[in-house]
Amino acid sequence: MNSWHFWHAKLIAGIRDPYLSDLGLLSLRLWAGQEFLVAGYTKLSGGIHAPEWFSSLSFPWPLALLGPDLNWVMAGSGEIAFGFALLIGFYSRLAALGLLFISYVAIYTVHFDLGWAGWNQIDTEAGLGFKVPLMLSLMLFTILTQGSGRYSVQEPSP
């Protein structure tokens, strides 16, 4: 019985180890960062002109004033710049905040076809749900509140 308590105490101590706990933040940063890098690259590799489906979207104010081509370039550039910053841990909280805004706009304009019923859906015959952007937003919220951790190019923030 004592061996169980010994191993349990060792496990808890290992989990509280800052080197080990920051691996979770690193994995969130790497996954979310590469997802946004790929999304931004995919947008901009097709050119700076928004595709037809994007041009027909209804954007929230004040983005509705900018036009589809500028929104397309800003979304792609933001995903690349903030995604790279997140990946390397450079101003991760600011990058997470920027990507949260981009995710909000994406959910509002593209992924809210099913309304609130789409919170656990990805792609259905009835339209797009927002499960994937919601999961990415939760990852970004964790980075926003916890910082980048010790495995970043900057000093870890308190």
Coordinates of C-alpha atoms in Angstrom, one line a residue:
M1 CA 0.0 0.0 0.0
N2 CA 2.8 2.4 0.8
S3 CA 4.3 1.9 -2.7
W4 CA 1.0 3.2 -4.2
H5 CA 1.3 6.4 -2.1
F6 CA 4.9 6.8 -3.1
W7 CA 4.2 6.6 -6.8
H8 CA 1.2 8.8 -6.5
A9 CA 3.3 11.5 -4.8
K10 CA 6.0 11.1 -7.4
L11 CA 3.4 11.5 -10.2
I12 CA 1.9 14.6 -8.6
A13 CA 5.4 16.1 -8.1
G14 CA 6.2 15.4 -11.7
I15 CA 3.1 17.1 -13.0
R16 CA 3.9 20.2 -10.9
D17 CA 7.3 20.4 -12.4
P18 CA 7.5 23.7 -14.4
Y19 CA 9.6 22.1 -17.1
L20 CA 6.9 19.4 -17.6
S21 CA 3.9 21.6 -17.2
D22 CA 5.2 24.1 -19.8
L23 CA 5.2 21.3 -22.4
G24 CA 1.4 21.6 -22.5
L25 CA 1.7 25.2 -23.4
L26 CA 4.3 24.4 -26.0
S27 CA 2.1 21.7 -27.6
L28 CA -0.8 24.1 -27.7
R29 CA 1.3 26.8 -29.3
L30 CA 2.8 24.5 -31.9
W31 CA -0.5 23.0 -32.9
A32 CA -2.5 26.2 -33.1
G33 CA 0.4 28.1 -34.7
Q34 CA 0.8 25.6 -37.5
E35 CA -2.9 25.4 -38.1
F36 CA -3.1 29.2 -38.6
L37 CA 0.1 29.3 -40.6
V38 CA -1.4 26.7 -43.0
A39 CA -4.7 28.5 -43.2
G40 CA -3.1 31.9 -43.9
Y41 CA -0.8 30.4 -46.5
T42 CA -3.7 28.6 -48.2
K43 CA -5.6 31.9 -48.4
L44 CA -2.7 34.0 -49.8
S45 CA -1.3 31.3 -52.2
G46 CA -4.4 31.8 -54.3
G47 CA -3.7 35.5 -54.8
I48 CA -4.8 38.7 -53.1
H49 CA -8.2 38.7 -54.6
A50 CA -11.0 37.1 -52.5
P51 CA -12.8 34.2 -54.0
E52 CA -16.4 34.5 -54.9
W53 CA -17.7 32.6 -51.8
F54 CA -15.7 35.0 -49.6
S55 CA -17.0 38.1 -51.4
S56 CA -20.6 37.2 -50.7
L57 CA -20.1 37.0 -46.9
S58 CA -21.5 39.5 -44.5
F59 CA -18.8 40.9 -42.2
P60 CA -19.3 42.5 -38.8
W61 CA -18.7 46.2 -38.5
P62 CA -16.1 47.8 -39.0
L63 CA -14.7 45.0 -41.2
A64 CA -17.8 45.4 -43.5
L65 CA -16.4 48.8 -44.5
L66 CA -13.1 47.3 -45.9
G67 CA -14.3 45.2 -48.8
P68 CA -13.7 41.5 -49.4
D69 CA -10.2 41.7 -51.0
L70 CA -8.7 43.7 -48.1
N71 CA -10.5 41.4 -45.6
W72 CA -9.0 38.4 -47.4
V73 CA -5.5 39.7 -47.3
M74 CA -5.7 40.9 -43.7
A75 CA -7.1 37.5 -42.6
G76 CA -4.4 35.6 -44.4
S77 CA -1.6 37.9 -43.3
G78 CA -2.8 37.9 -39.8
E79 CA -3.0 34.2 -39.7
I80 CA 0.6 33.9 -41.0
A81 CA 2.1 36.6 -38.8
F82 CA 0.3 35.7 -35.6
G83 CA 0.6 32.0 -36.3
F84 CA 4.4 32.3 -36.7
A85 CA 4.6 34.4 -33.5
L86 CA 2.6 31.8 -31.6
L87 CA 4.7 29.0 -33.0
I88 CA 8.0 30.5 -31.8
G89 CA 6.6 32.0 -28.6
F90 CA 7.1 35.7 -29.5
Y91 CA 4.5 37.9 -27.9
S92 CA 2.3 34.9 -27.6
R93 CA -0.5 36.6 -25.7
L94 CA -0.8 39.3 -28.3
A95 CA -0.7 36.7 -31.1
A96 CA -3.4 34.7 -29.3
L97 CA -5.6 37.8 -29.0
G98 CA -5.2 38.6 -32.7
L99 CA -6.0 35.1 -33.7
L100 CA -9.0 35.0 -31.4
F101 CA -10.3 38.1 -33.2
I102 CA -9.7 36.4 -36.6
S103 CA -11.5 33.2 -35.3
Y104 CA -14.4 35.3 -34.0
V105 CA -14.8 36.9 -37.5
A106 CA -14.5 33.4 -39.2
I107 CA -17.2 32.0 -36.9
Y108 CA -19.4 35.0 -37.4
T109 CA -19.1 35.0 -41.2
V110 CA -18.4 31.5 -42.3
H111 CA -18.9 28.8 -39.6
F112 CA -22.2 29.9 -38.0
D113 CA -24.5 28.3 -40.7
L114 CA -26.1 26.0 -38.2
G115 CA -26.5 28.7 -35.5
W116 CA -25.8 27.6 -31.9
A117 CA -26.7 24.0 -32.8
G118 CA -23.4 23.9 -34.8
W119 CA -21.2 24.1 -31.7
N120 CA -20.4 20.4 -32.1
Q121 CA -20.5 20.1 -35.9
I122 CA -17.8 20.5 -38.5
D123 CA -19.3 20.2 -42.0
T124 CA -22.9 18.9 -42.6
E125 CA -25.3 19.0 -45.5
A126 CA -27.1 21.8 -43.8
G127 CA -23.9 24.0 -43.5
L128 CA -20.8 24.6 -41.5
G129 CA -20.6 24.3 -37.8
F130 CA -18.0 25.9 -35.6
K131 CA -16.5 23.0 -33.7
V132 CA -13.0 23.3 -35.1
P133 CA -12.8 27.2 -34.7
L134 CA -14.2 26.7 -31.2
M135 CA -11.5 24.2 -30.2
L136 CA -8.8 26.5 -31.7
S137 CA -10.3 29.4 -29.8
L138 CA -10.1 27.5 -26.5
M139 CA -6.5 26.7 -27.2
L140 CA -5.8 30.4 -27.9
F141 CA -7.7 31.4 -24.7
T142 CA -5.4 29.2 -22.7
I143 CA -2.3 30.8 -24.3
L144 CA -3.8 34.2 -23.7
T145 CA -4.4 33.6 -20.0
Q146 CA -1.3 31.4 -19.3
G147 CA 1.3 33.0 -21.6
S148 CA 3.8 31.2 -23.8
G149 CA 5.6 29.2 -21.1
R150 CA 9.3 28.6 -20.8
Y151 CA 9.8 27.1 -24.2
S152 CA 9.6 30.3 -26.2
V153 CA 12.0 32.9 -27.6
Q154 CA 10.9 35.4 -24.9
E155 CA 11.2 35.2 -21.2
P156 CA 8.1 33.5 -19.8
S157 CA 5.6 36.0 -18.6
P158 CA 4.3 35.9 -15.0

